mmCIF file of C-alpha atoms in Angstrom:
data_model
loop_
_atom_site.group_PDB
_atom_site.id
_atom_site.type_symbol
_atom_site.label_atom_id
_atom_site.label_comp_id
_atom_site.label_asym_id
_atom_site.label_seq_id
_atom_site.Cartn_x
_atom_site.Cartn_y
_atom_site.Cartn_z
ATOM 1 C CA MET A 204 3.576 67.426 49.792
ATOM 2 C CA LYS A 205 3.655 63.727 50.652
ATOM 3 C CA SER A 206 7.451 63.648 50.593
ATOM 4 C CA LEU A 207 7.646 66.696 52.858
ATOM 5 C CA LEU A 208 5.180 65.130 55.287
ATOM 6 C CA PHE A 209 7.215 61.904 55.241
ATOM 7 C CA ALA A 210 10.392 63.844 56.037
ATOM 8 C CA ILE A 211 8.665 65.637 58.915
ATOM 9 C CA LEU A 212 7.432 62.315 60.303
ATOM 10 C CA ILE A 213 10.966 60.884 60.147
ATOM 11 C CA VAL A 214 12.346 63.906 61.966
ATOM 12 C CA GLY A 215 9.616 63.673 64.557
ATOM 13 C CA ALA A 216 10.371 60.001 65.150
ATOM 14 C CA PHE A 217 14.085 60.723 65.655
ATOM 15 C CA PHE A 218 13.295 63.605 67.987
ATOM 16 C CA THR A 219 10.855 61.554 70.034
ATOM 17 C CA LEU A 220 13.112 58.515 70.336
ATOM 18 C CA SER A 221 16.479 60.205 70.706
ATOM 19 C CA GLY A 222 15.952 63.694 72.025
ATOM 20 C CA CYS A 223 18.830 66.156 71.768
ATOM 21 C CA ALA A 224 22.378 64.805 71.722
ATOM 22 C CA SER A 225 24.860 67.316 73.058
ATOM 23 C CA ARG A 226 28.561 67.173 72.229
ATOM 24 C CA PRO A 227 30.591 65.553 75.009
ATOM 25 C CA GLU A 228 32.983 67.902 76.750
ATOM 26 C CA GLY A 229 36.659 67.089 77.280
ATOM 27 C CA ILE A 230 36.642 64.259 74.774
ATOM 28 C CA PHE A 231 40.445 64.172 74.649
ATOM 29 C CA ASN A 232 40.622 63.718 78.408
ATOM 30 C CA PRO A 233 40.327 60.364 80.202
ATOM 31 C CA ASP A 234 36.794 59.044 80.524
ATOM 32 C CA PRO A 235 35.771 60.027 84.080
ATOM 33 C CA GLN A 236 33.215 57.217 84.238
ATOM 34 C CA VAL A 237 35.691 54.374 83.675
ATOM 35 C CA SER A 238 38.553 53.591 86.038
ATOM 36 C CA LEU A 239 40.571 50.616 84.831
ATOM 37 C CA VAL A 240 44.247 49.853 85.323
ATOM 38 C CA TRP A 241 46.507 46.864 84.712
ATOM 39 C CA PRO A 242 47.808 45.115 86.698
ATOM 40 C CA SER A 243 45.142 45.407 89.356
ATOM 41 C CA PRO A 244 45.926 46.877 92.807
ATOM 42 C CA PRO A 245 47.886 46.413 94.971
ATOM 43 C CA ASP A 246 50.399 46.017 92.107
ATOM 44 C CA ILE A 247 51.779 49.195 90.564
ATOM 45 C CA PRO A 248 49.617 50.116 87.540
ATOM 46 C CA ARG A 249 51.358 50.180 84.167
ATOM 47 C CA ILE A 250 48.399 50.541 81.787
ATOM 48 C CA ARG A 251 45.333 52.742 82.246
ATOM 49 C CA PHE A 252 42.161 52.882 80.176
ATOM 50 C CA PHE A 253 41.839 56.346 78.593
ATOM 51 C CA ARG A 254 38.645 56.341 76.511
ATOM 52 C CA GLN A 255 36.960 54.797 73.487
ATOM 53 C CA VAL A 256 35.669 56.089 70.161
ATOM 54 C CA SER A 257 32.702 54.248 68.676
ATOM 55 C CA GLY A 258 32.124 56.376 65.591
ATOM 56 C CA PRO A 259 30.619 59.661 64.405
ATOM 57 C CA GLU A 260 27.877 59.513 67.028
ATOM 58 C CA ASP A 261 30.520 60.454 69.610
ATOM 59 C CA PHE A 262 30.998 63.818 67.907
ATOM 60 C CA ARG A 263 27.468 65.052 67.283
ATOM 61 C CA SER A 264 26.953 68.649 68.356
ATOM 62 C CA GLU A 265 23.280 69.009 67.480
ATOM 63 C CA SER A 266 20.043 67.105 67.798
ATOM 64 C CA ARG A 267 19.528 64.100 65.559
ATOM 65 C CA SER A 268 16.404 65.763 64.201
ATOM 66 C CA SER A 269 18.533 68.638 62.904
ATOM 67 C CA VAL A 270 21.042 66.251 61.353
ATOM 68 C CA VAL A 271 18.301 64.258 59.622
ATOM 69 C CA MET A 272 16.549 67.374 58.319
ATOM 70 C CA ARG A 273 19.799 68.759 56.857
ATOM 71 C CA TRP A 274 20.582 65.344 55.320
ATOM 72 C CA ILE A 275 17.140 65.211 53.694
ATOM 73 C CA ALA A 276 17.680 68.741 52.396
ATOM 74 C CA GLY A 277 20.986 67.674 50.874
ATOM 75 C CA ASP A 278 23.199 69.852 53.082
ATOM 76 C CA VAL A 279 25.223 67.016 54.643
ATOM 77 C CA GLU A 280 26.374 63.553 53.698
ATOM 78 C CA PRO A 281 25.095 60.616 55.773
ATOM 79 C CA GLU A 282 27.364 59.467 58.575
ATOM 80 C CA LEU A 283 29.599 56.461 57.973
ATOM 81 C CA PRO A 284 29.862 54.102 60.962
ATOM 82 C CA LEU A 285 32.872 52.050 61.918
ATOM 83 C CA ARG A 286 32.341 48.530 60.589
ATOM 84 C CA ALA A 287 35.634 46.652 60.953
ATOM 85 C CA PRO A 288 38.508 48.956 61.965
ATOM 86 C CA TYR A 289 41.912 47.444 61.274
ATOM 87 C CA GLY A 290 44.798 49.888 60.802
ATOM 88 C CA ILE A 291 45.188 52.929 63.052
ATOM 89 C CA THR A 292 47.423 55.948 63.555
ATOM 90 C CA ALA A 293 47.246 59.300 65.374
ATOM 91 C CA ASP A 294 49.073 62.623 65.528
ATOM 92 C CA GLY A 295 49.157 62.972 69.322
ATOM 93 C CA HIS A 296 47.041 66.147 69.198
ATOM 94 C CA GLY A 297 43.678 64.425 69.009
ATOM 95 C CA ARG A 298 43.423 63.356 65.374
ATOM 96 C CA ILE A 299 42.979 59.637 64.665
ATOM 97 C CA TRP A 300 42.899 57.886 61.286
ATOM 98 C CA VAL A 301 41.321 54.430 61.060
ATOM 99 C CA ALA A 302 41.529 52.128 58.033
ATOM 100 C CA ASP A 303 38.262 50.208 57.735
ATOM 101 C CA PRO A 304 38.272 47.626 54.910
ATOM 102 C CA GLU A 305 34.642 46.643 55.458
ATOM 103 C CA SER A 306 33.378 50.195 54.927
ATOM 104 C CA HIS A 307 35.996 50.782 52.170
ATOM 105 C CA ALA A 308 37.014 53.980 53.937
ATOM 106 C CA VAL A 309 39.516 55.756 56.134
ATOM 107 C CA HIS A 310 37.738 57.349 59.092
ATOM 108 C CA ILE A 311 39.078 60.571 60.589
ATOM 109 C CA TYR A 312 38.284 61.538 64.184
ATOM 110 C CA ASP A 313 39.440 64.794 65.739
ATOM 111 C CA LEU A 314 39.000 64.416 69.469
ATOM 112 C CA ALA A 315 40.280 67.910 70.250
ATOM 113 C CA ASP A 316 37.976 69.743 67.814
ATOM 114 C CA ARG A 317 35.188 67.156 68.225
ATOM 115 C CA GLN A 318 34.750 66.423 64.536
ATOM 116 C CA SER A 319 34.503 63.287 62.408
ATOM 117 C CA ASP A 320 34.977 62.734 58.690
ATOM 118 C CA TYR A 321 36.007 60.010 56.265
ATOM 119 C CA LEU A 322 37.831 59.404 52.982
ATOM 120 C CA LEU A 323 36.405 57.089 50.345
ATOM 121 C CA ARG A 324 38.993 57.581 47.618
ATOM 122 C CA ALA A 325 42.522 58.564 46.708
ATOM 123 C CA GLY A 326 42.222 60.757 43.652
ATOM 124 C CA ARG A 327 40.055 58.863 41.183
ATOM 125 C CA ASP A 328 40.557 55.501 42.908
ATOM 126 C CA LEU A 329 37.842 54.394 45.305
ATOM 127 C CA PHE A 330 39.263 52.517 48.268
ATOM 128 C CA LEU A 331 38.588 48.799 48.082
ATOM 129 C CA SER A 332 40.280 47.354 51.167
ATOM 130 C CA PRO A 333 42.255 49.982 53.107
ATOM 131 C CA VAL A 334 44.165 48.200 55.882
ATOM 132 C CA GLY A 335 47.142 50.382 56.795
ATOM 133 C CA VAL A 336 47.531 54.049 57.737
ATOM 134 C CA ALA A 337 50.501 56.144 58.838
ATOM 135 C CA TYR A 338 50.802 59.890 59.381
ATOM 136 C CA ASP A 339 53.929 62.039 59.053
ATOM 137 C CA PRO A 340 53.293 65.123 61.253
ATOM 138 C CA ASN A 341 56.413 66.959 60.072
ATOM 139 C CA ARG A 342 55.402 66.829 56.415
ATOM 140 C CA GLU A 343 51.637 66.509 57.018
ATOM 141 C CA LEU A 344 51.428 63.414 54.850
ATOM 142 C CA LEU A 345 48.944 60.584 55.253
ATOM 143 C CA TYR A 346 49.845 57.155 53.845
ATOM 144 C CA VAL A 347 47.138 54.575 53.124
ATOM 145 C CA SER A 348 47.739 50.984 51.998
ATOM 146 C CA ASP A 349 44.958 49.215 50.120
ATOM 147 C CA SER A 350 45.357 45.436 49.965
ATOM 148 C CA GLY A 351 42.613 45.127 47.352
ATOM 149 C CA LEU A 352 44.115 47.657 44.963
ATOM 150 C CA ASN A 353 47.731 46.621 45.812
ATOM 151 C CA ARG A 354 48.708 50.260 46.194
ATOM 152 C CA VAL A 355 50.073 52.637 48.805
ATOM 153 C CA PHE A 356 48.723 56.168 48.429
ATOM 154 C CA VAL A 357 50.202 59.450 49.664
ATOM 155 C CA LEU A 358 47.662 62.129 50.648
ATOM 156 C CA ASP A 359 47.968 65.591 52.110
ATOM 157 C CA ALA A 360 46.292 66.643 55.353
ATOM 158 C CA LYS A 361 43.078 67.449 53.457
ATOM 159 C CA GLY A 362 42.932 64.052 51.765
ATOM 160 C CA ARG A 363 44.146 65.176 48.348
ATOM 161 C CA LEU A 364 46.203 62.636 46.411
ATOM 162 C CA LEU A 365 49.891 63.529 46.088
ATOM 163 C CA GLY A 366 51.263 60.282 44.700
ATOM 164 C CA GLN A 367 51.981 56.624 45.391
ATOM 165 C CA ARG A 368 54.775 54.481 46.808
ATOM 166 C CA GLN A 369 55.736 51.324 44.968
ATOM 167 C CA PRO A 370 58.807 49.070 44.662
ATOM 168 C CA GLU A 371 60.158 48.229 41.218
ATOM 169 C CA THR A 372 58.275 44.922 41.063
ATOM 170 C CA GLY A 373 55.090 46.292 42.615
ATOM 171 C CA PHE A 374 53.252 45.024 45.693
ATOM 172 C CA SER A 375 51.639 41.629 46.057
ATOM 173 C CA ARG A 376 49.500 42.638 49.038
ATOM 174 C CA PRO A 377 50.497 45.730 51.024
ATOM 175 C CA GLY A 378 49.505 45.601 54.679
ATOM 176 C CA GLY A 379 50.652 47.424 57.802
ATOM 177 C CA LEU A 380 52.489 50.746 57.647
ATOM 178 C CA ALA A 381 54.862 52.576 59.975
ATOM 179 C CA LEU A 382 57.117 55.650 59.905
ATOM 180 C CA ASP A 383 60.416 56.280 61.653
ATOM 181 C CA SER A 384 61.629 59.592 63.060
ATOM 182 C CA GLN A 385 63.224 60.497 59.709
ATOM 183 C CA GLY A 386 60.001 60.033 57.786
ATOM 184 C CA ILE A 387 61.058 56.746 56.184
ATOM 185 C CA LEU A 388 57.979 54.662 55.364
ATOM 186 C CA TYR A 389 57.866 50.922 56.099
ATOM 187 C CA VAL A 390 55.300 48.855 54.195
ATOM 188 C CA VAL A 391 54.581 45.194 54.934
ATOM 189 C CA ASP A 392 54.071 43.126 51.780
ATOM 190 C CA VAL A 393 52.084 40.213 53.162
ATOM 191 C CA LEU A 394 52.473 37.763 50.276
ATOM 192 C CA LYS A 395 56.123 38.538 49.512
ATOM 193 C CA GLY A 396 57.095 38.227 53.174
ATOM 194 C CA ARG A 397 59.021 41.504 53.084
ATOM 195 C CA VAL A 398 58.949 45.001 54.491
ATOM 196 C CA GLU A 399 59.597 47.624 51.804
ATOM 197 C CA MET A 400 61.158 50.986 52.725
ATOM 198 C CA PHE A 401 60.725 54.387 51.079
ATOM 199 C CA SER A 402 62.303 57.783 51.664
ATOM 200 C CA PRO A 403 60.052 60.779 52.395
ATOM 201 C CA GLU A 404 60.582 61.815 48.775
ATOM 202 C CA GLY A 405 59.413 58.416 47.533
ATOM 203 C CA ALA A 406 62.677 56.667 46.648
ATOM 204 C CA HIS A 407 62.600 52.917 47.216
ATOM 205 C CA LEU A 408 65.272 52.045 49.797
ATOM 206 C CA GLY A 409 65.103 48.258 49.583
ATOM 207 C CA GLY A 410 63.457 45.803 51.917
ATOM 208 C CA LEU A 411 63.722 43.753 55.080
ATOM 209 C CA GLN A 412 63.420 39.974 54.991
ATOM 210 C CA GLY A 413 63.139 37.404 57.720
ATOM 211 C CA GLY A 414 66.424 35.542 57.304
ATOM 212 C CA ALA A 415 66.504 31.774 57.748
ATOM 213 C CA GLY A 416 62.998 30.453 57.370
ATOM 214 C CA GLU A 417 61.837 33.844 56.065
ATOM 215 C CA MET A 418 58.690 35.598 57.169
ATOM 216 C CA ASN A 419 55.365 33.891 56.572
ATOM 217 C CA ARG A 420 52.442 36.285 56.047
ATOM 218 C CA PRO A 421 53.808 39.255 58.011
ATOM 219 C CA SER A 422 50.979 41.643 58.816
ATOM 220 C CA ASN A 423 52.007 44.741 60.757
ATOM 221 C CA VAL A 424 55.079 46.797 61.569
ATOM 222 C CA ALA A 425 56.276 49.353 64.128
ATOM 223 C CA VAL A 426 59.439 51.422 64.557
ATOM 224 C CA ASP A 427 60.882 52.656 67.864
ATOM 225 C CA PRO A 428 62.795 55.952 68.380
ATOM 226 C CA SER A 429 66.159 54.176 68.060
ATOM 227 C CA GLY A 430 65.272 52.891 64.590
ATOM 228 C CA ARG A 431 64.560 49.266 65.479
ATOM 229 C CA VAL A 432 61.808 47.750 63.340
ATOM 230 C CA TYR A 433 59.301 45.246 64.748
ATOM 231 C CA VAL A 434 57.312 42.984 62.424
ATOM 232 C CA THR A 435 54.420 40.671 63.260
ATOM 233 C CA ASP A 436 55.396 37.447 61.464
ATOM 234 C CA SER A 437 51.883 36.083 61.720
ATOM 235 C CA LEU A 438 52.077 32.491 60.462
ATOM 236 C CA ASN A 439 55.434 31.923 62.133
ATOM 237 C CA PHE A 440 53.749 33.122 65.373
ATOM 238 C CA ARG A 441 56.606 35.423 66.273
ATOM 239 C CA ILE A 442 57.895 38.989 66.320
ATOM 240 C CA VAL A 443 60.975 39.744 64.224
ATOM 241 C CA VAL A 444 63.113 42.709 65.312
ATOM 242 C CA PHE A 445 65.505 44.438 62.904
ATOM 243 C CA GLY A 446 68.217 46.842 63.982
ATOM 244 C CA ALA A 447 68.964 50.173 62.343
ATOM 245 C CA ASP A 448 71.489 48.303 60.157
ATOM 246 C CA ARG A 449 68.584 46.218 58.722
ATOM 247 C CA LYS A 450 69.870 43.002 60.329
ATOM 248 C CA ILE A 451 67.785 40.820 62.617
ATOM 249 C CA VAL A 452 68.657 41.477 66.251
ATOM 250 C CA ALA A 453 65.950 39.409 67.951
ATOM 251 C CA THR A 454 63.002 37.108 67.382
ATOM 252 C CA PHE A 455 60.566 35.821 69.947
ATOM 253 C CA GLY A 456 57.275 33.993 70.199
ATOM 254 C CA LYS A 457 55.775 30.635 69.265
ATOM 255 C CA VAL A 458 52.348 29.150 68.813
ATOM 256 C CA GLY A 459 50.423 28.273 71.957
ATOM 257 C CA ASP A 460 47.198 28.767 73.847
ATOM 258 C CA GLY A 461 48.313 30.665 76.930
ATOM 259 C CA PRO A 462 49.936 33.914 78.067
ATOM 260 C CA GLY A 463 53.284 34.524 76.418
ATOM 261 C CA TYR A 464 52.340 32.548 73.307
ATOM 262 C CA PHE A 465 50.666 33.591 70.074
ATOM 263 C CA ALA A 466 47.624 32.206 68.270
ATOM 264 C CA ARG A 467 46.583 34.989 65.861
ATOM 265 C CA PRO A 468 49.077 37.831 66.371
ATOM 266 C CA ARG A 469 48.159 41.025 64.533
ATOM 267 C CA GLY A 470 49.157 44.518 65.621
ATOM 268 C CA VAL A 471 52.504 45.542 67.089
ATOM 269 C CA ALA A 472 53.585 48.777 68.810
ATOM 270 C CA VAL A 473 56.378 49.985 71.094
ATOM 271 C CA ASP A 474 56.129 52.436 74.019
ATOM 272 C CA SER A 475 58.675 55.083 75.004
ATOM 273 C CA GLN A 476 60.621 52.639 77.165
ATOM 274 C CA GLY A 477 60.925 49.898 74.563
ATOM 275 C CA HIS A 478 58.196 47.537 75.730
ATOM 276 C CA ILE A 479 56.622 45.633 72.830
ATOM 277 C CA TYR A 480 52.840 45.318 72.561
ATOM 278 C CA VAL A 481 51.204 42.620 70.426
ATOM 279 C CA SER A 482 47.467 42.215 69.850
ATOM 280 C CA ASP A 483 46.152 38.682 69.426
ATOM 281 C CA ALA A 484 42.819 38.161 67.699
ATOM 282 C CA ALA A 485 42.372 34.660 69.150
ATOM 283 C CA PHE A 486 43.050 35.621 72.770
ATOM 284 C CA ASP A 487 41.242 38.993 72.393
ATOM 285 C CA ASN A 488 44.006 40.649 74.355
ATOM 286 C CA VAL A 489 47.185 42.701 74.158
ATOM 287 C CA GLN A 490 50.390 41.175 75.488
ATOM 288 C CA VAL A 491 53.447 43.191 76.544
ATOM 289 C CA PHE A 492 57.000 41.846 76.163
ATOM 290 C CA ASP A 493 60.573 42.963 76.599
ATOM 291 C CA LEU A 494 63.107 42.657 73.784
ATOM 292 C CA THR A 495 64.100 39.143 74.869
ATOM 293 C CA GLY A 496 60.499 37.949 74.647
ATOM 294 C CA ASN A 497 59.729 37.817 78.352
ATOM 295 C CA LEU A 498 56.031 38.410 78.998
ATOM 296 C CA LEU A 499 55.591 41.445 81.251
ATOM 297 C CA LEU A 500 51.840 41.917 81.254
ATOM 298 C CA HIS A 501 48.677 41.139 79.325
ATOM 299 C CA PHE A 502 45.317 42.885 79.398
ATOM 300 C CA GLY A 503 41.938 42.518 77.773
ATOM 301 C CA GLY A 504 39.928 39.384 77.128
ATOM 302 C CA ALA A 505 36.779 38.690 75.135
ATOM 303 C CA GLY A 506 33.886 41.078 75.699
ATOM 304 C CA LYS A 507 32.279 44.425 74.910
ATOM 305 C CA SER A 508 32.945 46.400 78.068
ATOM 306 C CA PRO A 509 35.810 48.929 78.234
ATOM 307 C CA GLY A 510 39.164 47.160 78.250
ATOM 308 C CA ARG A 511 37.746 44.062 76.542
ATOM 309 C CA PHE A 512 38.178 43.160 72.873
ATOM 310 C CA ASN A 513 36.667 41.301 69.952
ATOM 311 C CA LEU A 514 39.404 40.516 67.406
ATOM 312 C CA PRO A 515 41.800 43.400 68.166
ATOM 313 C CA ALA A 516 44.012 44.371 65.241
ATOM 314 C CA GLY A 517 46.144 47.477 64.629
ATOM 315 C CA LEU A 518 48.084 49.163 67.440
ATOM 316 C CA PHE A 519 49.742 52.582 67.569
ATOM 317 C CA PHE A 520 51.538 54.649 70.229
ATOM 318 C CA ASP A 521 51.522 58.443 70.055
ATOM 319 C CA ARG A 522 54.213 60.728 71.470
ATOM 320 C CA ASP A 523 52.498 60.851 74.893
ATOM 321 C CA ASP A 524 52.469 57.071 75.347
ATOM 322 C CA ARG A 525 48.801 56.689 74.486
ATOM 323 C CA LEU A 526 48.080 53.317 72.913
ATOM 324 C CA TYR A 527 45.365 53.163 70.227
ATOM 325 C CA VAL A 528 43.784 49.760 69.587
ATOM 326 C CA ALA A 529 41.541 48.927 66.617
ATOM 327 C CA ASP A 530 38.907 46.764 68.317
ATOM 328 C CA THR A 531 37.650 45.251 65.068
ATOM 329 C CA TYR A 532 34.386 43.473 65.788
ATOM 330 C CA ASN A 533 33.404 45.678 68.662
ATOM 331 C CA ARG A 534 33.507 48.350 65.938
ATOM 332 C CA ARG A 535 35.410 50.878 67.990
ATOM 333 C CA VAL A 536 38.794 52.292 68.892
ATOM 334 C CA GLN A 537 40.026 51.946 72.459
ATOM 335 C CA ILE A 538 42.725 54.209 73.870
ATOM 336 C CA PHE A 539 44.993 53.342 76.769
ATOM 337 C CA GLU A 540 47.933 55.030 78.505
ATOM 338 C CA TYR A 541 51.280 53.555 79.434
ATOM 339 C CA LEU A 542 52.218 54.747 82.933
ATOM 340 C CA PRO A 543 56.027 54.912 83.190
ATOM 341 C CA GLN A 544 57.520 54.721 86.668
#
């Protein structure tokens, strides 16, 4: 009786404080309450704020009192908030996967169906430090790299373990992931300073290295439609670009404290017209370059408001030129749109 009364009191407190939370409509449409573009008028806008995702609270379709009562009754698992999102990918239809090493989980948000979920394990292995995610829409495969377990897992669309990807000598610390149009998987090995490649069937296809000077703690990787591979060479404060023939075709960037330089480069992504986006956790911004390293634009800055960042990390472009940014210590995902002219 006492436990039932305690549960009723908890529900009453949630109901009194929070009221009923209805599911937001049109969640995969731009946020009508925020109008932000870069550069600012009268210049032609190139980037537009789309919306943000802060966690499972964005997807609630019932009152908190109902959620709490069903949780107490054992009908639902407790929600898992975003704690430190790092790696990110999306399918372009509303589904987003976020690797969160601090919560030891991969969060799943479906903006079209207004649902949220999470994965805590791959088969029998509990995630320790998931940092990279990539999704193959043609084969419905989800790849997750765990830098604590030194493994790259292959899951189906329902989160069931299908296998692993591993080079002959194993990984030292797998990091960022990316897929090309053929389904070839690219895995950054942070400590080895290499990017390992795997066929869709799992065959190891060799690796990419940084040439003279080598790569020093590479962190993330992206692939454009032409097959060029872009690697954030973090402690060399540069981006290394490989051609489809696996040879270096360009490098740009150097350490500095102003626009066009790098201090703590992390994520990298490429839009449909070949512009290169790099997040910098020291500047709390995203910088946009051409292939020769010319700075075209930068947006962001430290803060919590839309369009501002706190240690941004992973970047990903979907097929409709929407840019997803893991805004790590604001504990959210921000989505932007590239506006081609």
